[in-house]
Coordinates of C-alpha atoms in Angstrom, one line a residue:
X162 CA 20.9 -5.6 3.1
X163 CA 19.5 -2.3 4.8
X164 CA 17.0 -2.1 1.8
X165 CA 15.6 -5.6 1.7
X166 CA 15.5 -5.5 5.5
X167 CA 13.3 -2.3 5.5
X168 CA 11.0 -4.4 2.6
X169 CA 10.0 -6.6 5.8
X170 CA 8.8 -3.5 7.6
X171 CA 7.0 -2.5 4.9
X172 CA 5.9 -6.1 4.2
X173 CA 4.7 -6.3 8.2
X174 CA 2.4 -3.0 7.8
X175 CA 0.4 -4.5 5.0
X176 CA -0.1 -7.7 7.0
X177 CA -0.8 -6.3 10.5
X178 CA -3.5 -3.7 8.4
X179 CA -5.2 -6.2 6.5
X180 CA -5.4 -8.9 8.6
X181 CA -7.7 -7.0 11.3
X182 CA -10.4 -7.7 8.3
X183 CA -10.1 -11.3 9.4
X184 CA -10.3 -11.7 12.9
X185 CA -12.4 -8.7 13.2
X186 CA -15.8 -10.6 14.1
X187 CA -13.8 -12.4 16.5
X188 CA -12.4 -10.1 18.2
X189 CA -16.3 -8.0 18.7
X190 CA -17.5 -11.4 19.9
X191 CA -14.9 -11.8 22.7
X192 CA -15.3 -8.5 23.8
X193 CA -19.1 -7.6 23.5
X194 CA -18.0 -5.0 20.8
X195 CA -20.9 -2.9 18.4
X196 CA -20.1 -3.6 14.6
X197 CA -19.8 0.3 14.4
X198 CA -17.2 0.3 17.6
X199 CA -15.2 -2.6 15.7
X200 CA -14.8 -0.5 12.3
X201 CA -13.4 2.2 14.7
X202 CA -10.9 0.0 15.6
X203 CA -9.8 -1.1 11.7
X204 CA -9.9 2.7 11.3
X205 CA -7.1 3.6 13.9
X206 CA -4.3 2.8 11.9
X207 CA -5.3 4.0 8.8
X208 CA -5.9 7.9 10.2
X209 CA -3.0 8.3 11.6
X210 CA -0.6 6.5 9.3
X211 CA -2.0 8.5 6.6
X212 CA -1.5 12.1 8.3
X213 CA 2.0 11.6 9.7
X214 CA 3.4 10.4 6.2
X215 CA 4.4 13.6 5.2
X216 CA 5.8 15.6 8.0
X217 CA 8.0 11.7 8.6
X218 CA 9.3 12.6 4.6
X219 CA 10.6 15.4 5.4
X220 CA 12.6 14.1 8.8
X221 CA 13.8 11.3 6.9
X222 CA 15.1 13.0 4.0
X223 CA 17.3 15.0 6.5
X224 CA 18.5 12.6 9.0
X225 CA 19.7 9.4 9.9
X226 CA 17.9 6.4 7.8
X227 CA 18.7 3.7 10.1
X228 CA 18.0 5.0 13.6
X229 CA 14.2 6.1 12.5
X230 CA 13.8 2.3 10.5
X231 CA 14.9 0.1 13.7
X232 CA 13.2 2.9 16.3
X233 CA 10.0 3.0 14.1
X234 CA 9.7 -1.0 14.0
X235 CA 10.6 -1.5 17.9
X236 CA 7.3 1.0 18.5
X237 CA 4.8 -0.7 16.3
X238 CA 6.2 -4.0 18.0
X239 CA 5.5 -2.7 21.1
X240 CA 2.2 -1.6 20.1
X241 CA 1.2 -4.2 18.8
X242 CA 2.0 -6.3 22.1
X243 CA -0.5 -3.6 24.3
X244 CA -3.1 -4.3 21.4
X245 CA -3.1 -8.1 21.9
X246 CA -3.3 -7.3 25.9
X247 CA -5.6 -4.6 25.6
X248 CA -9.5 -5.8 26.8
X249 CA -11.6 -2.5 25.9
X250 CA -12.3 0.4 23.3
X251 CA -9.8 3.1 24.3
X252 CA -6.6 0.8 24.9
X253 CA -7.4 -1.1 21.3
X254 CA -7.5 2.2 19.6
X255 CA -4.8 3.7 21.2
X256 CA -2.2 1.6 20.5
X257 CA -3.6 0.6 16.8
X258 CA -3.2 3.9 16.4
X259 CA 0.3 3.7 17.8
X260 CA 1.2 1.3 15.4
X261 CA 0.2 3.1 12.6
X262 CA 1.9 6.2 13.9
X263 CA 5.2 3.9 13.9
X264 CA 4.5 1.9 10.4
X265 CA 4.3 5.6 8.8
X266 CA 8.1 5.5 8.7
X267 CA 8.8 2.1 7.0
X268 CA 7.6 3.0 3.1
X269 CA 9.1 6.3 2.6
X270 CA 12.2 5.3 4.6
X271 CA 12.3 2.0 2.2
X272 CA 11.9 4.4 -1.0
X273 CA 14.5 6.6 0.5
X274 CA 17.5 4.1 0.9
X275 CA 16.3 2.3 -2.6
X276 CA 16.9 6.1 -4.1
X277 CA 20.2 6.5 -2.1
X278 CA 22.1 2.5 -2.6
X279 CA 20.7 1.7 -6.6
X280 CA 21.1 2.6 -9.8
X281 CA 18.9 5.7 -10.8
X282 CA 17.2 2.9 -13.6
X283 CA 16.6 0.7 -11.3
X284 CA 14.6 3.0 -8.5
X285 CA 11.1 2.3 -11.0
X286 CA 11.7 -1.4 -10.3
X287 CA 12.7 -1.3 -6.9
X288 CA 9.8 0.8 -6.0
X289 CA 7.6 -2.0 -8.0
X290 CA 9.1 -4.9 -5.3
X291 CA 8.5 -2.2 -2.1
X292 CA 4.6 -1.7 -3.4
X293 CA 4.1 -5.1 -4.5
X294 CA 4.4 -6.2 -0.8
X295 CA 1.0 -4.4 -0.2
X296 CA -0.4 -7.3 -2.8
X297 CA 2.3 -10.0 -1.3
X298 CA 1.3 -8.7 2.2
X299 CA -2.6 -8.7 1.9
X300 CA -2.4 -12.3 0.3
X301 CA -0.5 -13.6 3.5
X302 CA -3.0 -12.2 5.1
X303 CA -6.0 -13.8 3.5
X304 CA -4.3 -17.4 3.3
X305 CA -3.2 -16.9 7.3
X306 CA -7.1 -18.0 8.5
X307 CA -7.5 -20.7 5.0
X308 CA -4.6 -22.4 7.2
X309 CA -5.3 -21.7 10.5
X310 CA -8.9 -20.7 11.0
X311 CA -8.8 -21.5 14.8
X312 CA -5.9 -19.5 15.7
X313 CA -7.2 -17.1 18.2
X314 CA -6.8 -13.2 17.4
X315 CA -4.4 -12.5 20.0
X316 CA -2.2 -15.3 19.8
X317 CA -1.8 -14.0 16.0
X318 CA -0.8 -10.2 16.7
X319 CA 1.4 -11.3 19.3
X320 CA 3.5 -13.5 16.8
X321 CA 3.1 -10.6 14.3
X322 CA 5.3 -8.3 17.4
X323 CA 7.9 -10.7 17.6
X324 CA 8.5 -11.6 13.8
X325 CA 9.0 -7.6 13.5
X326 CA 11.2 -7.2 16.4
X327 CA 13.3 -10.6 15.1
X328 CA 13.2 -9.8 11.3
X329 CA 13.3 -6.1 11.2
X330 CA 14.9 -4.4 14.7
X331 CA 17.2 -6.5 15.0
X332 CA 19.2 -7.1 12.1
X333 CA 18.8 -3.1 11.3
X334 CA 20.8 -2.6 14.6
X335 CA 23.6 -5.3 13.8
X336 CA 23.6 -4.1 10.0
X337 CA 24.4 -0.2 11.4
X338 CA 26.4 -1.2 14.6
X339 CA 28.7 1.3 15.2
X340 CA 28.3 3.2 11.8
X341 CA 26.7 6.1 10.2
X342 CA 25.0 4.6 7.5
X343 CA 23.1 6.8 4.6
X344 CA 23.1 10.5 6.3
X345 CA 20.7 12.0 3.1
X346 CA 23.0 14.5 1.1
X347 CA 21.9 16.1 -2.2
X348 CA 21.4 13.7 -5.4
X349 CA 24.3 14.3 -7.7
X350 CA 22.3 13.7 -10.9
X351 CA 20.5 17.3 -10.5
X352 CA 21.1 20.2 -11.1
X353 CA 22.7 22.0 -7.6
X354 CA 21.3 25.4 -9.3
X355 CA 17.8 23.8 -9.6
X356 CA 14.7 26.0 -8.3
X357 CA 13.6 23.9 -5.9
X358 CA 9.8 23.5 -6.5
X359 CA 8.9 24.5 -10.2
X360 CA 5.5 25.0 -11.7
X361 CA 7.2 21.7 -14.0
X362 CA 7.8 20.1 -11.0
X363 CA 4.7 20.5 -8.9
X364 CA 2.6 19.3 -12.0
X365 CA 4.5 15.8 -12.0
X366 CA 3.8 15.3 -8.8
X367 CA 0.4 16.3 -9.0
X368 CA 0.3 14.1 -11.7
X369 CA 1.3 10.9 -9.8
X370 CA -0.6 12.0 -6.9
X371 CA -3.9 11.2 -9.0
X372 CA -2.4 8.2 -10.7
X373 CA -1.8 6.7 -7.1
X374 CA -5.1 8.3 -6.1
X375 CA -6.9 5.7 -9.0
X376 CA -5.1 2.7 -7.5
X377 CA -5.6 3.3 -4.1
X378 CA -9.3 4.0 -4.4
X379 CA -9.9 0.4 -6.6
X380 CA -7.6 -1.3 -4.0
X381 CA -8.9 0.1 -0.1
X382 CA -12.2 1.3 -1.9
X383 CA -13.2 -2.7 -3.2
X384 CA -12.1 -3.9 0.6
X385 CA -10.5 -7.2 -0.8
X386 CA -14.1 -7.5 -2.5
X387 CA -16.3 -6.8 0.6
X388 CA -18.4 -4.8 -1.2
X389 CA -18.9 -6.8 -4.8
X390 CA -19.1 -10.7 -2.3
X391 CA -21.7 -8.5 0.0
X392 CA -23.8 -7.8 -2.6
X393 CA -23.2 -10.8 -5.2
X394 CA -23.4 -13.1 -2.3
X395 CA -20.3 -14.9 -1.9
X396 CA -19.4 -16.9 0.8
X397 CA -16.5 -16.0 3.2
X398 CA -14.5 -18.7 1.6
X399 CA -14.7 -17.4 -1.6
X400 CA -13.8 -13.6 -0.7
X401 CA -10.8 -14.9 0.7
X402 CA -9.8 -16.8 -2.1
X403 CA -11.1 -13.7 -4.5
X404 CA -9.0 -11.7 -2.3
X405 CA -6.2 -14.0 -2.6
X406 CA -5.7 -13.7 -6.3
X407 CA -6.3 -10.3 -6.2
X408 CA -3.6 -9.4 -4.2
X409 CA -1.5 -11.7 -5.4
X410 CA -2.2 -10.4 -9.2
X411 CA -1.4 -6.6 -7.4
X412 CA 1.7 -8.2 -6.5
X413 CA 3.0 -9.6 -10.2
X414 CA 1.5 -6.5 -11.8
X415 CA 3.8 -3.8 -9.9
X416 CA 7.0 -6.2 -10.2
X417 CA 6.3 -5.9 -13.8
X418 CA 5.1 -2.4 -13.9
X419 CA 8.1 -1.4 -12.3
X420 CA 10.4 -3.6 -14.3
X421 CA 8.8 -2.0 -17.9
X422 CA 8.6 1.5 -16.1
X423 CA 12.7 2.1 -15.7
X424 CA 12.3 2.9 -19.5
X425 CA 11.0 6.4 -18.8
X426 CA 9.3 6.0 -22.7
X427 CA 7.6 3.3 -21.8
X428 CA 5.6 4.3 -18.6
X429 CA 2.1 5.8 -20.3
X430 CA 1.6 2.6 -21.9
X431 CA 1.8 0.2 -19.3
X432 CA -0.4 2.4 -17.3
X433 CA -3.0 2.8 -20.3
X434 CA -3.0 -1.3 -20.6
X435 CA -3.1 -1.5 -16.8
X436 CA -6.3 1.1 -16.7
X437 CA -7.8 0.0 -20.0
X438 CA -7.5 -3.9 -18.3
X439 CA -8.5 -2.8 -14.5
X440 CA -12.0 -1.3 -16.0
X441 CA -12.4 -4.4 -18.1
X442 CA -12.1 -6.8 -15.3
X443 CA -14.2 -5.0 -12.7
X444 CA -16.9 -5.5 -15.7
X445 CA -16.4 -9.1 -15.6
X446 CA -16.6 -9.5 -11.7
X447 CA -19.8 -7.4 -11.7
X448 CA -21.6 -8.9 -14.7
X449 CA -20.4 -12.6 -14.8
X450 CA -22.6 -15.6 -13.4
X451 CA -21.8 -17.0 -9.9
X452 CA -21.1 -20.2 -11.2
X453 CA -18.4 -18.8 -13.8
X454 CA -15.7 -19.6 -10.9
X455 CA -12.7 -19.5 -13.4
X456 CA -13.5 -16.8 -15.3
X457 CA -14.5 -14.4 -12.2
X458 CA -10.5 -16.0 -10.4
X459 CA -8.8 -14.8 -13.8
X460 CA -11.2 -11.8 -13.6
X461 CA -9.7 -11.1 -10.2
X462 CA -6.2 -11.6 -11.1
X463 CA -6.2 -9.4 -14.3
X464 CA -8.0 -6.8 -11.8
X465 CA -5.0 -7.2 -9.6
X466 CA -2.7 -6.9 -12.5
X467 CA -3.8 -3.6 -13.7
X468 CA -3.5 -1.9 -10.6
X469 CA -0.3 -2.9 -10.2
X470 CA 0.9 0.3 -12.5
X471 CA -0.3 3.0 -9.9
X472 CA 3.3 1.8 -9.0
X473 CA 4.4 4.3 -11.8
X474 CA 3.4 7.2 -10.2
X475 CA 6.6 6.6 -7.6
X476 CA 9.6 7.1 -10.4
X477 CA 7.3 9.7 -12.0
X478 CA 6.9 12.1 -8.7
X479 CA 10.9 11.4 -7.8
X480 CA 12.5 12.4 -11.0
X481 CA 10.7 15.5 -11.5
X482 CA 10.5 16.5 -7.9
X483 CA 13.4 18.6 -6.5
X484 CA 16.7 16.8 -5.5
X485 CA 16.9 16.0 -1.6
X486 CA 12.9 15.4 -1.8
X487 CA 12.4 11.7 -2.3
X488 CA 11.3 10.8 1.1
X489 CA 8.6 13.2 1.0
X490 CA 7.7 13.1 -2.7
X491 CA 7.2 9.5 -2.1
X492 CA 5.1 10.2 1.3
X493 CA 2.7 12.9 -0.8
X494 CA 2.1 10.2 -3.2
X495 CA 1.4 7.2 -0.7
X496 CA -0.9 9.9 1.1
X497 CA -3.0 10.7 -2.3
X498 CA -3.7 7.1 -2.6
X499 CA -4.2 6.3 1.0
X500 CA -6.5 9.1 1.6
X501 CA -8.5 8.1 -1.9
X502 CA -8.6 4.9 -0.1
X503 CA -10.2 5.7 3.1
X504 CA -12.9 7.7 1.1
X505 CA -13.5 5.3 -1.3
X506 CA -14.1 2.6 1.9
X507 CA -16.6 4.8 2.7
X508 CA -18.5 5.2 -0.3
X509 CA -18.3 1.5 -0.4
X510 CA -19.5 1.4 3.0
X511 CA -22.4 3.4 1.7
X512 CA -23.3 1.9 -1.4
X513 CA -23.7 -1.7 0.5
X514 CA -25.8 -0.6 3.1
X515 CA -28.3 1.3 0.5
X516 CA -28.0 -1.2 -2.3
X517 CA -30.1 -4.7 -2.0
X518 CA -28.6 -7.6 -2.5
X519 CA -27.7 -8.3 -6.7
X520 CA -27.7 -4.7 -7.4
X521 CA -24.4 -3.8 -8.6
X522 CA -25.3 -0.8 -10.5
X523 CA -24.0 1.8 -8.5
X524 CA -20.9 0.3 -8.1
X525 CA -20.9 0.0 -11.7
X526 CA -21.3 3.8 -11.7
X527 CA -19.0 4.8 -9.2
X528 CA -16.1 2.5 -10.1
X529 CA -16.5 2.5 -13.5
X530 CA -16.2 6.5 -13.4
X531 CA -13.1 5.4 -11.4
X532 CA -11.9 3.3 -14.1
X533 CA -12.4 5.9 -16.7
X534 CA -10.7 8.7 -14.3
X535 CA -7.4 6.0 -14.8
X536 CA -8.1 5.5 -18.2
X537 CA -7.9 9.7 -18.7
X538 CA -4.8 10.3 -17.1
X539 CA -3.1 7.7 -19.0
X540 CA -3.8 8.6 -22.1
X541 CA -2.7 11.9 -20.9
X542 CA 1.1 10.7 -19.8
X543 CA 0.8 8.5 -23.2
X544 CA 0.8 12.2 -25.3
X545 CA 2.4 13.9 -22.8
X546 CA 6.7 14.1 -23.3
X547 CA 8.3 12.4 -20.3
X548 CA 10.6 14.8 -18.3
X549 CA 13.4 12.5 -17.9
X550 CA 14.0 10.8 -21.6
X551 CA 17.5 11.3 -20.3
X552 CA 17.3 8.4 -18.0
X553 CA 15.6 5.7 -20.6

């Protein structure tokens, strides 16, 4: 119960994130806010979410699980509340930046307690259900405006700071009332004699930081298909509903990935197909006709799909890090990716400011050497021997 409740934390983050993309015009309108100040706003959370991910691993693999996952929800509640009462630049930064300070604890601490209550097999799939909410997340946030396209922006993040503080603080307090629930202690499937970071080890994890590094550069980079709608010309309508399927193919695709992946033998080719089918659907969506509506949906779906195996670089970084690491081994990995993100956002950014409108070719170029970078290190893992045979 302690696991599926920190999945709504986790769950919460994705949609509080993406959903600034959405009311973001809005909320520059009411205030009298540049397009340049507003894009500081979206990047508040993002900075500091992504630097405190590491140094909260290493405090969560060594203390107590349920304390940080109630503590960290009540503060990104409570941020959230000053946001939606906040009426200029500094306060909305401030506490978006508070809540991603906060939100940094909910996926590591949601790995950790997967690793510590469930089967060894089943950590591959369970991490495949905790990423998939960042597909199941984003498409609640897209389908939130298709159904309410009045609701005013603050009226929204104020509901989003009580559903956290009803769904997540709460029930995490009741659930641990009066016990000591998951202190972190050494995994007993390891080695105790184990050299704690071996060349071995450091090369997995560098491994799946670059696996996660591919997926989180098509996923933040694309910016639920800002840049190919800004320069194909789609209407808002349709980016949300090409963002919809999207995420919602993101969502199936690490569910299964994770499901194939707790065979260890299988895990290099589910990421080749999910590479190999990623770079063929960004071909479609760049090079089919507007008026092909159902091939660019299932374009956008398959695209979705095949990012869903960057999943596989969480079970690949855990078993061949060093026991007592999991917080933090999943934190380095979620960093690769959400770093590779931000830049990618950029170079998006860049590329639809300088390119005119129908000219995909450099995002043909810099995405399709994206692709090919995926395509690389899965065909590496595919000849490579897995380090833990042992648990397929």
């Amino acid at each position: 119960m302690l696991w599926l409740t920190s999945l709504l934390f986790v769950a919460w983050l994705v949609w509080a994130e993406t959903s600034f993309q959405f009311y973001e015009q809005s909320l520059g309108r009411d205030l009298g806010l540049s397009v340049s100040r507003v894009s500081l706003i979206a990047g508040s959370f993002l900075v500091p979410y992504g630097l405190l991910q590491i140094p909260v691993g290493r405090l969560l693999d060594q203390g107590r699980l349920d304390r940080w996952l109630w503590m960290a929800a009540l503060l990104a509640s409570g941020f959230s509340v000053a946001f939606a009462f906040s009426h200029d630049l500094p306060g909305l930064m401030l506490s978006r930046m508070g809540m991603g300070m906060a939100c940094a604890v909910a996926f590591p601490a949601s790995a950790l307690i997967a690793r510590k209550t469930l089967p060894a097999k089943r950590f591959p799939l369970a991490m495949g259900l905790t990423d998939s909410l960042l597909g199941w997340g984003a498409a609640f946030a897209a389908f939130v405006p298709l159904v309410l396209p009045t609701a005013a922006w603050r009226h929204l993040v104020i509901v989003q700071a009580l559903l956290l503080a009803v769904l997540v603080v709460v029930p995490v307090i009741v659930l641990t009332q009066g016990r000591t629930v998951l202190v972190c202690a050494p995994d007993r499937h390891r080695s105790q004699s184990a050299d704690p970071w071996t060349p071995t080890a450091v090369g997995q994890v560098i491994r799946a930081c670059l696996i996660y590094a591919w997926g989180g550069g098509f996923v933040f980079g694309l910016a639920q298909y800002g840049l190919i709608s800004g320069l194909r010309g789609w209407s808002g309508e349709r980016m949300q509903w090409m963002s919809l399927t999207m995420s919602l193919g993101i969502a199936l695709g690490m569910v299964l990935s994770g499901y194939l992946g707790s065979c260890a033998l299988r895990r290099g080719r589910v990421l080749l197909t999910g590479t190999v089918l990623n770079g063929l659907a960004l071909l479609a969506l760049l090079q089919l006709p507007n008026h092909a509506s159902a091939a660019l949906v299932a374009s956008a779906l398959c695209l979705g799909l095949g990012l869903g195996a960057a999943v596989l670089a969480f079970p690949l970084a855990e078993e061949g890090a060093p026991q007592g690491h999991t917080a933090l081994t999943v934190a380095i990995v979620n960093t690769t990716g959400t770093v590779m993100g931000g830049v990618m956002a950029i170079v998006s950014g860049l590329i639809l400011q300088a390119s005119a409108p129908g000219d995909v070719m450099p995002v043909l170029m810099v995405y399709g050497l994206l692709a090919l970078f995926g395509v690389a290190i899965a065909l590496g893992l595919v000849f490579r021997p897995s380090l833990d045979q042992g648990l397929s």
